[in-house]
Amino acid sequence: MVKNNPIGKLFRTAGFILVLVASFFLAVLALRDLTFLTKIIKPVVDFVDGINFAVYKYVYSCLIVGLGLLLWTQNRSYFLRILITLIGIASLCVLGISGNEASTNTFILFFDITKIQFINKLVTDLVAKFKWLPMVSAIVPVFLVYLVLSFKKPERISTSLVSSGVLILVLAIIGSFLPSLVTSTWVTSNVFTQIVAGAFGLSYLLAVIGSIFGVLGMFRR
């Protein structure tokens, strides 16, 4: 059960707004890679491409912060909140040092922990030894957020849709990392690439729809 006090409702709504905005941009960026949708969504793609790069650059940061706010307002366990937040920061550190653009931009927005030399060296050595570490780092915090949202009581359509989107996002992330981990040619085929892009697009669309309901929920008594 989540407290529905005014402050909690305000932060929850802010989280939904950030997820909504970020997911909209990310959905367009993912779906424009689908051949059969290219012409249909071209006006929207042109609009997104026309947005100032400084805004677009930190769209992942908006998504991460938005999900973080939902995490902290949809669960009453301080232990879980702090644990998942710390895991998320550690994951961003691993991904940022391993060259993930979204993580790097997020650190630049706040504090670039990757510039701390001993952390940089430690993570670099670990990534060199365990090739699958970046993928696991990307999956674990996202999956934990999914668990928090999916088991939230009382169940709301907003969190149900967002959590479904987050679960599909986990699968899409796995698919995006497979080409660098598996030698099979099927993971580099155009069909597989289209499937992964579609999964990303679907996950973000569900997050958009769920977030709209979440924002509207602010006016619910």
Short mmCIF file of N, CA, C and O in Angstrom, two decimals, residues 3 12 16 18-19 25 28 47 54 61-62 78 98 105 123 136 161 166 168 181 188 192 209-210 215:
data_model
loop_
_atom_site.label_atom_id
_atom_site.label_comp_id
_atom_site.label_asym_id
_atom_site.label_seq_id
_atom_site.Cartn_x
_atom_site.Cartn_y
_atom_site.Cartn_z
N LYS A 3 1.28 5.42 0.42
CA LYS A 3 0.63 6.61 0.97
C LYS A 3 0.27 7.56 -0.16
O LYS A 3 1.07 7.82 -1.05
N ARG A 12 5.04 11.59 -7.48
CA ARG A 12 4.61 10.51 -8.36
C ARG A 12 4.19 11.07 -9.72
O ARG A 12 4.56 10.51 -10.77
N PHE A 16 5.73 10.40 -13.48
CA PHE A 16 4.96 10.01 -14.67
C PHE A 16 5.20 10.99 -15.82
O PHE A 16 5.28 10.58 -16.99
N LEU A 18 7.90 12.82 -16.42
CA LEU A 18 9.24 12.58 -16.98
C LEU A 18 9.27 11.31 -17.82
O LEU A 18 9.85 11.28 -18.91
N VAL A 19 8.63 10.26 -17.32
CA VAL A 19 8.57 9.00 -18.08
C VAL A 19 7.79 9.21 -19.38
O VAL A 19 8.17 8.69 -20.44
N PHE A 25 9.76 10.42 -26.90
CA PHE A 25 10.91 10.61 -27.78
C PHE A 25 11.58 9.28 -28.11
O PHE A 25 11.92 9.01 -29.27
N VAL A 28 9.58 7.15 -30.61
CA VAL A 28 9.74 7.62 -31.99
C VAL A 28 11.09 7.19 -32.55
O VAL A 28 11.20 6.71 -33.69
N PHE A 47 9.58 16.09 -36.43
CA PHE A 47 9.39 16.97 -35.26
C PHE A 47 10.44 16.67 -34.19
O PHE A 47 11.06 17.58 -33.63
N ALA A 54 20.34 19.56 -27.19
CA ALA A 54 20.61 19.57 -25.74
C ALA A 54 19.47 18.93 -24.97
O ALA A 54 19.67 18.30 -23.93
N SER A 61 18.13 10.47 -19.36
CA SER A 61 18.20 10.94 -17.98
C SER A 61 16.79 11.18 -17.43
O SER A 61 16.50 10.85 -16.28
N CYS A 62 15.92 11.74 -18.27
CA CYS A 62 14.53 11.98 -17.86
C CYS A 62 13.85 10.66 -17.53
O CYS A 62 13.11 10.56 -16.54
N TYR A 78 11.86 1.39 2.66
CA TYR A 78 13.06 2.21 2.47
C TYR A 78 14.24 1.35 2.07
O TYR A 78 15.11 1.78 1.31
N SER A 98 31.77 1.62 -19.77
CA SER A 98 31.87 0.71 -20.91
C SER A 98 31.42 1.36 -22.22
O SER A 98 31.41 0.72 -23.27
N ASN A 105 25.59 10.32 -20.57
CA ASN A 105 24.84 11.58 -20.52
C ASN A 105 24.18 11.79 -19.17
O ASN A 105 24.08 12.92 -18.69
N VAL A 123 36.12 -0.96 -12.92
CA VAL A 123 35.03 -1.34 -13.83
C VAL A 123 35.58 -1.78 -15.18
O VAL A 123 35.10 -2.76 -15.77
N VAL A 136 24.07 -7.31 -17.96
CA VAL A 136 23.48 -7.58 -16.64
C VAL A 136 23.25 -6.27 -15.89
O VAL A 136 22.23 -6.08 -15.23
N LEU A 161 0.44 -0.59 -16.86
CA LEU A 161 0.93 -0.36 -18.22
C LEU A 161 2.42 -0.02 -18.22
O LEU A 161 3.18 -0.52 -19.05
N VAL A 166 8.07 -1.70 -18.95
CA VAL A 166 9.40 -1.91 -18.37
C VAL A 166 9.85 -3.35 -18.57
O VAL A 166 11.02 -3.62 -18.86
N ILE A 168 8.95 -5.40 -21.02
CA ILE A 168 9.32 -5.55 -22.44
C ILE A 168 10.65 -4.85 -22.70
O ILE A 168 11.46 -5.32 -23.51
N LEU A 181 27.53 -10.36 -27.84
CA LEU A 181 27.82 -11.49 -26.97
C LEU A 181 27.72 -12.84 -27.66
O LEU A 181 28.33 -13.81 -27.23
N THR A 188 22.44 -10.62 -35.86
CA THR A 188 22.84 -9.42 -36.61
C THR A 188 22.00 -9.25 -37.87
O THR A 188 22.24 -8.33 -38.65
N PHE A 192 16.05 -9.64 -36.97
CA PHE A 192 16.28 -9.55 -35.53
C PHE A 192 16.36 -8.09 -35.09
O PHE A 192 15.81 -7.70 -34.05
N ILE A 209 1.42 5.55 -22.58
CA ILE A 209 0.00 5.41 -22.26
C ILE A 209 -0.21 5.32 -20.75
O ILE A 209 -1.09 5.97 -20.17
N GLY A 210 0.61 4.49 -20.10
CA GLY A 210 0.50 4.36 -18.66
C GLY A 210 0.77 5.66 -17.94
O GLY A 210 0.09 6.00 -16.96
N VAL A 215 -0.61 10.65 -14.88
CA VAL A 215 -0.75 12.11 -14.73
C VAL A 215 -2.21 12.47 -14.45
O VAL A 215 -2.50 13.31 -13.58
#
